[in-house]
Amino acid sequence: MAELPVPELPAVLSRSSGRFTISTLLGMEEGGRGPYAPAEGVGCDSAHPTHLSGSTLCTRTFGYNTVDVVPAYEHYANSKGVGDAGKSRPSLADLHSILKPDPGHLRAPASDPQRSNGLPEAGPEEAPGEPGRAPAPEPVRFGWVKGVMIRCMLNIWGVILYLRLPWITAQAGIALTWLIILMSVTVTTITGLSISAISTNGKVKSGGTYFLISRSLGPELGGSIGLIFAFANAVAVAMHTVGFAETVRDLLQEHNSLIVDPTNDIRIIGVVTVTVLLGISLAGMEWEAKAQILFFLVILVSFINYLVGTVIPASAEKQAKGFFSYRAEIFAQNFVPNWRGPEGSFFGLFSIFFPSATGILAGANISGDLKDPAVAIPKGTLMAIFWTTMSYLVLSATIGACVVRDASGSLNDSVAVGSPGCEGLACDYGWNFTACAQRQSCRYGLSNYYQSMSMVSAFGPLITAGIFGATLSSALACLVSAPKVFQCLCRDQLYPLIGFFGKGYGRNSEPIRGYMLTYVIAVGFILIAELNAIAPIISNFFLCSYALINFSCFHASITNSPGWRPSFRYYSKWAALFGAVVSVVIMFLLTWWAALIAFGIVVFLLGYVLYKKPDVNWGSSMQASSYNMALNYSVGLSEVDEHIKNYRPQCLVLTGPPNFRPALVDFVGTFTKNLSLMLCGNVLIGPRKQKTPESRLTADGHTKWLMKRKIKAFYTDVVAEDLRSGVQMLIQAAGLGKMRPNMLVLGYKRNWRTVSPQSLEDYVGILHDAFDFKYGVCLMRMKEGLNVSRVMQAHVNPTFEAAEHPEENGTGGRAAPDTAADPAALAGEQQASTIFQSEQGKKTIDIYWLFDDGGLTLLIPYLLGRKKRWGKCKIRVFVGGQINRMDEERKAIVSLLSKFRLGFHEVHILPDINQKPRPEHIRRFDDLIAPFRLNDGFKDEATVNEMRQGCPWKISDEEVNKNRAKSLRQVRLNEILLDYSRDAALIAITLPIGRKGRCPSSLYMAWLETLSQDLRPPVILTRGNQENVLTFYCQ
């Protein structure tokens, strides 16, 4: 293989440490040509952009001028849906189609060829040197320590750490306390792993928990959990603030310095405190982060103060309260449980402790303020869980090794070691707490004194400061989280009347209005000053969020979507499912009624979003799951043999653009809805290059029109050179597996006498093709016509019934507006387009089952009669018979219909079906076919074929004579229809079949015209494929 000559590389490349990069190759000589640039006069495929997109200039790629570009960040940054063209990437037409210069569309390329292809470029707001505008200030962004870990640790640590963990240790013992801690942490760790997986599966924006759940599970569950999570955070602000206010109130009470009274003091202190916290939040995320660091340091100092206190030798006062420093005997006694009181059970204590393990979402909730959420959220959340777990375990073990369960606190209870009558471990250390322990009146000790940490610590007030830091930091974190989550929810516009709160201010887009709303909610609950009944609901809301986060991770994993590619790999879908189930179980263990309230609210909000169907597309796992289920069921259907009992009319409806024939769409949609397949087919006639772009542009619009009209159907189109070949494509290729059409539905061609003969041949040929492919056929005719394109003054597609009116062309062009059209006629067409959307009242559905086609003529009216709009209609069945055997034939048909269980009880025998029609009607038929007659004078077949060369629609005299009886039957049937069914809601009649090659198309259309003319009700002419679609057997 010959090698290409390589020109000598400049010195710049020789000093590149062995790396030969795209950027160095592209940027050789600034303002000049690189060593691989083409010579003068040699350009890319074209010197100008294409006329199709006009968005890309020839750029230098690998040293060559080409329209193609190298991979770049900008091409993917804004992509949303499948097939969306990324910014500055050439379209497929630019690369594939014939290039034509279009100087009017020239513009500079969006990407700079001098840049590396892997890094994001500065956006428009970062353009340097723009005159007259100062550069936009950089928003404050936090790393994983300051933004996530510290924030989560502060939210996890709370009052329970200081005031309840020692008491839980006394009740459950150190061993079971560790089990309680580890069980709680297991749930939060699994949730943390799930958060990490979700947050690393793509770019995370602001909105925190709501953003993660909604973009994973979709707007239905995401919206409901976002609303209650934001509300729970707002109420949690009040909870933590009241916890702080109660501590301050107790201090004031100890010093007899109450402001008003105990309850109103909580309200006053709480409102003042939350107002100060609001001021810190409004000052910006930077100030809020500084306040959180201050609280964090205070809590760390209080921990160090406590640990130092455990190693300082106990004073007599502390010994009287049960503290004796580290003793193996105390550790051994406190290692086992000692249940006391109504809450003295494992799950009772678990329900008390578990809320102190929550708070792991504090970092994720400010995802929009993080430098790199995909790195910060996993790292910070898991580190916060680890360090807080260690602090809980250390605190439980150390205080359980230092303090006995019961102590009197009285210095007078000191005794000599070994004194008689002294019971308990304290006797070995010179203290007799027997009396209060037996009476259960001890005020101190782990089991009785909530402030044991303060008593053990080196300096008690620092523990109080730690309590202040824990409560205020948690309140501040919730005060920031609630508006951030709520702002994202408001911007998505899933619920009404909340968009006002979505506006952001400043460089960080701060939700000032959301802060004020959170403040009002918090103050409202602070004024209650008693939140014991509300606290369980909040815990359940947080647990509900954990359950959905874990379920999101599990669901995204189980659907096997190619888009599920989290960079965080240390998660398990089964662990996530376990975490979701355990979270729900814990909800009911904590407070069953609060769990029911939480589920009730979620279901209500879920139902609202399902009803409204917001126009959002986030690529959720629910979409992936729907695809998986549809695929599995469709493949599974292929393994099931068809049975008559399960027959469903699966319809290929030749609608053209569906909005042009709404009555046809409504009719088929009525009996196929929630029952069978409906496929709206459209043939775009013309050159493929011209019609393919039109197909891509209009397909989504037609599908949305069907959805808006509440028609459960698919839309598909094909591009073909003529109508018949396009329909043949649809008949052969439409559907999937067993979900394939078995019935062709189309409108009656009203203008068959005036259109081009080839169009007439194609129309009748479509019916023959359907029978060749063993399709059933349903032909629909309405007096006003089906095509409402005149009313719409829209572009007419010449498919199926492309030009119902003589003034419309049939070549695919735009129909000329009918300036002389009768307004009343247009109004009638418009009214007819909605006839199948209205109640039909107490009319009749008349079925003329003249020939046995397998039962399809009976089945479609039966399916219609099951629908609410047609439920009041009486169904009548008419069959042909002989006048001398009417009773026997009627009984036979009634018996057959009863075996089909269709509920048709009114049966009429038509004995006069073979009578000769009236002479004027016969003349009308003869006049109808006169323009299409060959008038050959009964010549032989060879001569007739020669005369008919090039005009196969012509009718020979022999064909008129041979088919005379059948023609007169259609005339007579029309007379019967006018006599019996003039006021029916719908007429269903068996479609006559013209033998292929023996019945000219014009004669066949004359039969259909004669049979259905002058009838006011809609008429459907139906013919099955002569195979049974009804059975009276059960197997």
PDB file of C-alpha atoms in Angstrom, residues 745-965:
ATOM      1  CA  VAL A 745     -61.629   1.872   5.498  1.00  0.00           C
ATOM      2  CA  LEU A 746     -61.965   4.661   2.951  1.00  0.00           C
ATOM      3  CA  GLY A 747     -64.357   7.347   1.847  1.00  0.00           C
ATOM      4  CA  TYR A 748     -66.658   7.136  -1.140  1.00  0.00           C
ATOM      5  CA  LYS A 749     -65.394   8.949  -4.245  1.00  0.00           C
ATOM      6  CA  ARG A 750     -68.257  11.353  -4.949  1.00  0.00           C
ATOM      7  CA  ASN A 751     -66.691  12.947  -8.021  1.00  0.00           C
ATOM      8  CA  TRP A 752     -65.899   9.705  -9.856  1.00  0.00           C
ATOM      9  CA  ARG A 753     -67.801  10.851 -12.929  1.00  0.00           C
ATOM     10  CA  THR A 754     -65.730  14.024 -13.424  1.00  0.00           C
ATOM     11  CA  VAL A 755     -62.197  12.995 -12.438  1.00  0.00           C
ATOM     12  CA  SER A 756     -59.647  11.624 -14.845  1.00  0.00           C
ATOM     13  CA  PRO A 757     -60.395   8.025 -15.932  1.00  0.00           C
ATOM     14  CA  GLN A 758     -57.054   6.863 -14.505  1.00  0.00           C
ATOM     15  CA  SER A 759     -58.024   8.225 -11.072  1.00  0.00           C
ATOM     16  CA  LEU A 760     -61.247   6.214 -11.302  1.00  0.00           C
ATOM     17  CA  GLU A 761     -59.298   3.088 -12.255  1.00  0.00           C
ATOM     18  CA  ASP A 762     -56.919   3.604  -9.314  1.00  0.00           C
ATOM     19  CA  TYR A 763     -59.785   4.000  -6.849  1.00  0.00           C
ATOM     20  CA  VAL A 764     -61.532   0.779  -7.856  1.00  0.00           C
ATOM     21  CA  GLY A 765     -58.144  -0.919  -8.159  1.00  0.00           C
ATOM     22  CA  ILE A 766     -57.502  -0.122  -4.483  1.00  0.00           C
ATOM     23  CA  LEU A 767     -60.614  -2.115  -3.556  1.00  0.00           C
ATOM     24  CA  HIS A 768     -59.412  -5.049  -5.672  1.00  0.00           C
ATOM     25  CA  ASP A 769     -55.956  -4.834  -4.059  1.00  0.00           C
ATOM     26  CA  ALA A 770     -57.505  -4.934  -0.578  1.00  0.00           C
ATOM     27  CA  PHE A 771     -59.414  -8.114  -1.439  1.00  0.00           C
ATOM     28  CA  ASP A 772     -56.264  -9.615  -2.998  1.00  0.00           C
ATOM     29  CA  PHE A 773     -54.458  -9.103   0.325  1.00  0.00           C
ATOM     30  CA  LYS A 774     -57.428 -10.649   2.198  1.00  0.00           C
ATOM     31  CA  TYR A 775     -58.495  -7.391   3.790  1.00  0.00           C
ATOM     32  CA  GLY A 776     -62.055  -6.585   4.713  1.00  0.00           C
ATOM     33  CA  VAL A 777     -63.320  -3.349   3.159  1.00  0.00           C
ATOM     34  CA  CYS A 778     -65.516  -0.626   4.589  1.00  0.00           C
ATOM     35  CA  LEU A 779     -66.616   2.203   2.303  1.00  0.00           C
ATOM     36  CA  MET A 780     -68.253   5.247   3.866  1.00  0.00           C
ATOM     37  CA  ARG A 781     -70.521   7.741   2.151  1.00  0.00           C
ATOM     38  CA  MET A 782     -72.128  10.859   3.598  1.00  0.00           C
ATOM     39  CA  LYS A 783     -74.551  13.100   1.767  1.00  0.00           C
ATOM     40  CA  GLU A 784     -72.456  16.201   2.554  1.00  0.00           C
ATOM     41  CA  GLY A 785     -69.181  14.472   1.748  1.00  0.00           C
ATOM     42  CA  LEU A 786     -66.242  13.693   3.989  1.00  0.00           C
ATOM     43  CA  ASN A 787     -63.635  16.184   2.783  1.00  0.00           C
ATOM     44  CA  VAL A 788     -63.809  19.489   4.689  1.00  0.00           C
ATOM     45  CA  SER A 789     -60.772  21.005   2.987  1.00  0.00           C
ATOM     46  CA  ARG A 790     -63.004  23.561   1.274  1.00  0.00           C
ATOM     47  CA  VAL A 791     -64.117  24.767   4.668  1.00  0.00           C
ATOM     48  CA  MET A 792     -60.532  24.917   5.869  1.00  0.00           C
ATOM     49  CA  GLN A 793     -59.259  26.412   2.579  1.00  0.00           C
ATOM     50  CA  ALA A 794     -56.251  24.214   3.108  1.00  0.00           C
ATOM     51  CA  HIS A 795     -53.859  22.322   0.917  1.00  0.00           C
ATOM     52  CA  VAL A 796     -55.580  19.278  -0.559  1.00  0.00           C
ATOM     53  CA  ASN A 797     -53.698  16.010  -0.799  1.00  0.00           C
ATOM     54  CA  PRO A 798     -55.061  14.046  -3.769  1.00  0.00           C
ATOM     55  CA  THR A 799     -55.268  10.776  -1.909  1.00  0.00           C
ATOM     56  CA  PHE A 800     -58.207   8.437  -1.737  1.00  0.00           C
ATOM     57  CA  GLU A 801     -60.832  11.170  -2.104  1.00  0.00           C
ATOM     58  CA  ALA A 802     -58.503  13.939  -3.047  1.00  0.00           C
ATOM     59  CA  ALA A 803     -60.957  16.047  -4.979  1.00  0.00           C
ATOM     60  CA  GLU A 804     -64.505  15.336  -3.992  1.00  0.00           C
ATOM     61  CA  HIS A 805     -65.755  18.495  -5.631  1.00  0.00           C
ATOM     62  CA  PRO A 806     -65.551  19.117  -9.373  1.00  0.00           C
ATOM     63  CA  GLU A 807     -63.781  22.398  -8.882  1.00  0.00           C
ATOM     64  CA  GLU A 808     -60.915  20.789  -6.959  1.00  0.00           C
ATOM     65  CA  ASN A 809     -57.900  19.546  -8.856  1.00  0.00           C
ATOM     66  CA  GLY A 810     -56.550  16.059  -8.425  1.00  0.00           C
ATOM     67  CA  THR A 811     -52.856  16.603  -9.022  1.00  0.00           C
ATOM     68  CA  GLY A 812     -51.645  17.445  -5.566  1.00  0.00           C
ATOM     69  CA  GLY A 813     -51.732  21.208  -6.064  1.00  0.00           C
ATOM     70  CA  ARG A 814     -53.626  23.709  -3.975  1.00  0.00           C
ATOM     71  CA  ALA A 815     -57.371  23.616  -4.418  1.00  0.00           C
ATOM     72  CA  ALA A 816     -58.684  26.841  -5.803  1.00  0.00           C
ATOM     73  CA  PRO A 817     -60.821  28.619  -3.208  1.00  0.00           C
ATOM     74  CA  ASP A 818     -64.463  28.237  -4.135  1.00  0.00           C
ATOM     75  CA  THR A 819     -65.441  31.871  -4.108  1.00  0.00           C
ATOM     76  CA  ALA A 820     -68.913  31.032  -5.406  1.00  0.00           C
ATOM     77  CA  ALA A 821     -69.519  28.264  -2.875  1.00  0.00           C
ATOM     78  CA  ASP A 822     -72.860  28.302  -1.158  1.00  0.00           C
ATOM     79  CA  PRO A 823     -72.376  29.366   2.524  1.00  0.00           C
ATOM     80  CA  ALA A 824     -75.152  26.996   3.547  1.00  0.00           C
ATOM     81  CA  ALA A 825     -73.345  24.095   1.830  1.00  0.00           C
ATOM     82  CA  LEU A 826     -70.113  24.960   3.607  1.00  0.00           C
ATOM     83  CA  ALA A 827     -71.975  25.107   6.921  1.00  0.00           C
ATOM     84  CA  GLY A 828     -73.481  21.696   6.159  1.00  0.00           C
ATOM     85  CA  GLU A 829     -70.021  20.232   5.494  1.00  0.00           C
ATOM     86  CA  GLN A 830     -68.711  21.683   8.731  1.00  0.00           C
ATOM     87  CA  GLN A 831     -71.655  20.233  10.683  1.00  0.00           C
ATOM     88  CA  ALA A 832     -71.248  16.857   8.998  1.00  0.00           C
ATOM     89  CA  SER A 833     -67.612  16.724  10.120  1.00  0.00           C
ATOM     90  CA  THR A 834     -68.738  16.399  13.757  1.00  0.00           C
ATOM     91  CA  ILE A 835     -71.730  14.104  13.273  1.00  0.00           C
ATOM     92  CA  PHE A 836     -70.022  11.162  14.975  1.00  0.00           C
ATOM     93  CA  GLN A 837     -69.059  13.249  18.015  1.00  0.00           C
ATOM     94  CA  SER A 838     -72.638  13.973  19.051  1.00  0.00           C
ATOM     95  CA  GLU A 839     -75.320  11.906  20.796  1.00  0.00           C
ATOM     96  CA  GLN A 840     -77.335   9.900  18.262  1.00  0.00           C
ATOM     97  CA  GLY A 841     -80.528   9.778  20.306  1.00  0.00           C
ATOM     98  CA  LYS A 842     -83.276   7.171  19.927  1.00  0.00           C
ATOM     99  CA  LYS A 843     -82.772   6.496  16.250  1.00  0.00           C
ATOM    100  CA  THR A 844     -82.003   3.211  14.528  1.00  0.00           C
ATOM    101  CA  ILE A 845     -78.927   1.528  13.126  1.00  0.00           C
ATOM    102  CA  ASP A 846     -80.153  -0.400  10.092  1.00  0.00           C
ATOM    103  CA  ILE A 847     -78.091  -3.383   8.959  1.00  0.00           C
ATOM    104  CA  TYR A 848     -78.786  -4.827   5.494  1.00  0.00           C
ATOM    105  CA  TRP A 849     -77.041  -8.193   5.789  1.00  0.00           C
ATOM    106  CA  LEU A 850     -77.738  -9.246   2.241  1.00  0.00           C
ATOM    107  CA  PHE A 851     -74.795 -11.566   1.700  1.00  0.00           C
ATOM    108  CA  ASP A 852     -72.765 -13.615   4.168  1.00  0.00           C
ATOM    109  CA  ASP A 853     -69.292 -12.049   4.380  1.00  0.00           C
ATOM    110  CA  GLY A 854     -68.214 -13.767   7.602  1.00  0.00           C
ATOM    111  CA  GLY A 855     -70.109 -11.392   9.900  1.00  0.00           C
ATOM    112  CA  LEU A 856     -68.131  -8.158   9.543  1.00  0.00           C
ATOM    113  CA  THR A 857     -71.251  -6.308   8.374  1.00  0.00           C
ATOM    114  CA  LEU A 858     -72.870  -7.222  11.726  1.00  0.00           C
ATOM    115  CA  LEU A 859     -69.817  -6.741  13.956  1.00  0.00           C
ATOM    116  CA  ILE A 860     -69.087  -3.067  13.249  1.00  0.00           C
ATOM    117  CA  PRO A 861     -72.627  -1.836  14.078  1.00  0.00           C
ATOM    118  CA  TYR A 862     -72.542  -4.022  17.213  1.00  0.00           C
ATOM    119  CA  LEU A 863     -69.294  -2.379  18.345  1.00  0.00           C
ATOM    120  CA  LEU A 864     -70.801   1.045  17.654  1.00  0.00           C
ATOM    121  CA  GLY A 865     -73.903   0.201  19.692  1.00  0.00           C
ATOM    122  CA  ARG A 866     -71.745  -0.502  22.770  1.00  0.00           C
ATOM    123  CA  LYS A 867     -70.565   3.109  22.868  1.00  0.00           C
ATOM    124  CA  LYS A 868     -72.370   5.676  24.963  1.00  0.00           C
ATOM    125  CA  ARG A 869     -73.224   7.989  22.066  1.00  0.00           C
ATOM    126  CA  TRP A 870     -74.937   5.160  20.193  1.00  0.00           C
ATOM    127  CA  GLY A 871     -76.308   3.321  23.223  1.00  0.00           C
ATOM    128  CA  LYS A 872     -79.913   4.539  22.776  1.00  0.00           C
ATOM    129  CA  CYS A 873     -80.093   3.486  19.143  1.00  0.00           C
ATOM    130  CA  LYS A 874     -82.131   0.408  18.229  1.00  0.00           C
ATOM    131  CA  ILE A 875     -80.398  -1.994  15.855  1.00  0.00           C
ATOM    132  CA  ARG A 876     -82.512  -3.526  13.073  1.00  0.00           C
ATOM    133  CA  VAL A 877     -81.356  -6.314  10.781  1.00  0.00           C
ATOM    134  CA  PHE A 878     -82.763  -6.690   7.242  1.00  0.00           C
ATOM    135  CA  VAL A 879     -82.177  -9.822   5.181  1.00  0.00           C
ATOM    136  CA  GLY A 880     -83.475 -10.961   1.810  1.00  0.00           C
ATOM    137  CA  GLY A 881     -86.022 -13.743   1.552  1.00  0.00           C
ATOM    138  CA  GLN A 882     -88.936 -15.265  -0.289  1.00  0.00           C
ATOM    139  CA  ILE A 883     -92.496 -14.126   0.363  1.00  0.00           C
ATOM    140  CA  ASN A 884     -93.805 -17.647   0.888  1.00  0.00           C
ATOM    141  CA  ARG A 885     -91.139 -18.550   3.493  1.00  0.00           C
ATOM    142  CA  MET A 886     -90.881 -15.309   5.479  1.00  0.00           C
ATOM    143  CA  ASP A 887     -91.625 -16.773   8.918  1.00  0.00           C
ATOM    144  CA  GLU A 888     -89.219 -19.677   8.568  1.00  0.00           C
ATOM    145  CA  GLU A 889     -86.423 -17.481   7.277  1.00  0.00           C
ATOM    146  CA  ARG A 890     -86.990 -14.903  10.014  1.00  0.00           C
ATOM    147  CA  LYS A 891     -86.853 -17.557  12.724  1.00  0.00           C
ATOM    148  CA  ALA A 892     -83.653 -18.963  11.230  1.00  0.00           C
ATOM    149  CA  ILE A 893     -81.943 -15.556  11.222  1.00  0.00           C
ATOM    150  CA  VAL A 894     -83.176 -14.732  14.758  1.00  0.00           C
ATOM    151  CA  SER A 895     -81.830 -18.077  15.963  1.00  0.00           C
ATOM    152  CA  LEU A 896     -78.464 -17.446  14.294  1.00  0.00           C
ATOM    153  CA  LEU A 897     -78.192 -13.945  15.724  1.00  0.00           C
ATOM    154  CA  SER A 898     -79.095 -15.180  19.220  1.00  0.00           C
ATOM    155  CA  LYS A 899     -76.249 -17.698  19.020  1.00  0.00           C
ATOM    156  CA  PHE A 900     -73.888 -14.821  18.158  1.00  0.00           C
ATOM    157  CA  ARG A 901     -75.084 -13.078  21.375  1.00  0.00           C
ATOM    158  CA  LEU A 902     -75.182  -9.706  19.623  1.00  0.00           C
ATOM    159  CA  GLY A 903     -78.451  -8.622  21.200  1.00  0.00           C
ATOM    160  CA  PHE A 904     -80.136  -7.939  17.841  1.00  0.00           C
ATOM    161  CA  HIS A 905     -83.795  -8.897  18.240  1.00  0.00           C
ATOM    162  CA  GLU A 906     -85.560  -6.920  15.516  1.00  0.00           C
ATOM    163  CA  VAL A 907     -85.219  -8.804  12.240  1.00  0.00           C
ATOM    164  CA  HIS A 908     -87.018  -7.937   8.994  1.00  0.00           C
ATOM    165  CA  ILE A 909     -87.281 -10.112   5.902  1.00  0.00           C
ATOM    166  CA  LEU A 910     -87.265  -8.287   2.541  1.00  0.00           C
ATOM    167  CA  PRO A 911     -89.393 -10.434   0.191  1.00  0.00           C
ATOM    168  CA  ASP A 912     -89.591  -7.829  -2.549  1.00  0.00           C
ATOM    169  CA  ILE A 913     -85.872  -7.455  -3.065  1.00  0.00           C
ATOM    170  CA  ASN A 914     -86.005  -9.023  -6.520  1.00  0.00           C
ATOM    171  CA  GLN A 915     -88.974  -6.979  -7.775  1.00  0.00           C
ATOM    172  CA  LYS A 916     -88.413  -4.828 -10.811  1.00  0.00           C
ATOM    173  CA  PRO A 917     -87.511  -1.213  -9.932  1.00  0.00           C
ATOM    174  CA  ARG A 918     -89.529   1.748 -11.074  1.00  0.00           C
ATOM    175  CA  PRO A 919     -88.940   2.746 -14.717  1.00  0.00           C
ATOM    176  CA  GLU A 920     -87.733   6.255 -13.875  1.00  0.00           C
ATOM    177  CA  HIS A 921     -85.055   4.796 -11.563  1.00  0.00           C
ATOM    178  CA  ILE A 922     -83.977   2.383 -14.275  1.00  0.00           C
ATOM    179  CA  ARG A 923     -83.657   5.270 -16.711  1.00  0.00           C
ATOM    180  CA  ARG A 924     -81.615   7.204 -14.169  1.00  0.00           C
ATOM    181  CA  PHE A 925     -79.181   4.276 -13.925  1.00  0.00           C
ATOM    182  CA  ASP A 926     -78.942   4.024 -17.707  1.00  0.00           C
ATOM    183  CA  ASP A 927     -78.225   7.744 -17.922  1.00  0.00           C
ATOM    184  CA  LEU A 928     -75.562   7.323 -15.253  1.00  0.00           C
ATOM    185  CA  ILE A 929     -73.551   4.768 -17.255  1.00  0.00           C
ATOM    186  CA  ALA A 930     -74.257   6.246 -20.695  1.00  0.00           C
ATOM    187  CA  PRO A 931     -71.076   8.429 -20.831  1.00  0.00           C
ATOM    188  CA  PHE A 932     -68.960   5.348 -20.055  1.00  0.00           C
ATOM    189  CA  ARG A 933     -70.499   2.938 -22.585  1.00  0.00           C
ATOM    190  CA  LEU A 934     -68.451   1.656 -25.479  1.00  0.00           C
ATOM    191  CA  ASN A 935     -71.559   1.240 -27.721  1.00  0.00           C
ATOM    192  CA  ASP A 936     -69.888  -1.556 -29.596  1.00  0.00           C
ATOM    193  CA  GLY A 937     -73.116  -3.168 -30.827  1.00  0.00           C
ATOM    194  CA  PHE A 938     -72.444  -6.595 -29.194  1.00  0.00           C
ATOM    195  CA  LYS A 939     -69.286  -7.277 -31.206  1.00  0.00           C
ATOM    196  CA  ASP A 940     -67.038 -10.219 -30.370  1.00  0.00           C
ATOM    197  CA  GLU A 941     -64.631 -10.068 -27.437  1.00  0.00           C
ATOM    198  CA  ALA A 942     -61.469  -9.519 -29.509  1.00  0.00           C
ATOM    199  CA  THR A 943     -63.031  -6.548 -31.293  1.00  0.00           C
ATOM    200  CA  VAL A 944     -64.275  -5.102 -27.995  1.00  0.00           C
ATOM    201  CA  ASN A 945     -60.823  -5.410 -26.427  1.00  0.00           C
ATOM    202  CA  GLU A 946     -59.296  -3.652 -29.398  1.00  0.00           C
ATOM    203  CA  MET A 947     -61.855  -0.821 -29.197  1.00  0.00           C
ATOM    204  CA  ARG A 948     -61.251  -0.544 -25.431  1.00  0.00           C
ATOM    205  CA  GLN A 949     -57.482  -0.294 -25.812  1.00  0.00           C
ATOM    206  CA  GLY A 950     -56.319   2.558 -23.543  1.00  0.00           C
ATOM    207  CA  CYS A 951     -59.731   3.014 -21.909  1.00  0.00           C
ATOM    208  CA  PRO A 952     -60.430  -0.091 -19.779  1.00  0.00           C
ATOM    209  CA  TRP A 953     -63.159   1.716 -17.843  1.00  0.00           C
ATOM    210  CA  LYS A 954     -65.474   1.677 -20.853  1.00  0.00           C
ATOM    211  CA  ILE A 955     -68.483  -0.660 -20.605  1.00  0.00           C
ATOM    212  CA  SER A 956     -69.289  -2.933 -23.544  1.00  0.00           C
ATOM    213  CA  ASP A 957     -72.843  -3.768 -24.487  1.00  0.00           C
ATOM    214  CA  GLU A 958     -72.238  -7.399 -23.585  1.00  0.00           C
ATOM    215  CA  GLU A 959     -71.116  -6.413 -20.052  1.00  0.00           C
ATOM    216  CA  VAL A 960     -74.203  -4.234 -19.625  1.00  0.00           C
ATOM    217  CA  ASN A 961     -76.385  -7.155 -20.675  1.00  0.00           C
ATOM    218  CA  LYS A 962     -74.604  -9.774 -18.533  1.00  0.00           C
ATOM    219  CA  ASN A 963     -74.750  -7.606 -15.404  1.00  0.00           C
ATOM    220  CA  ARG A 964     -78.296  -6.347 -15.999  1.00  0.00           C
ATOM    221  CA  ALA A 965     -79.804  -8.319 -13.118  1.00  0.00           C
TER     222      ALA A 965
END
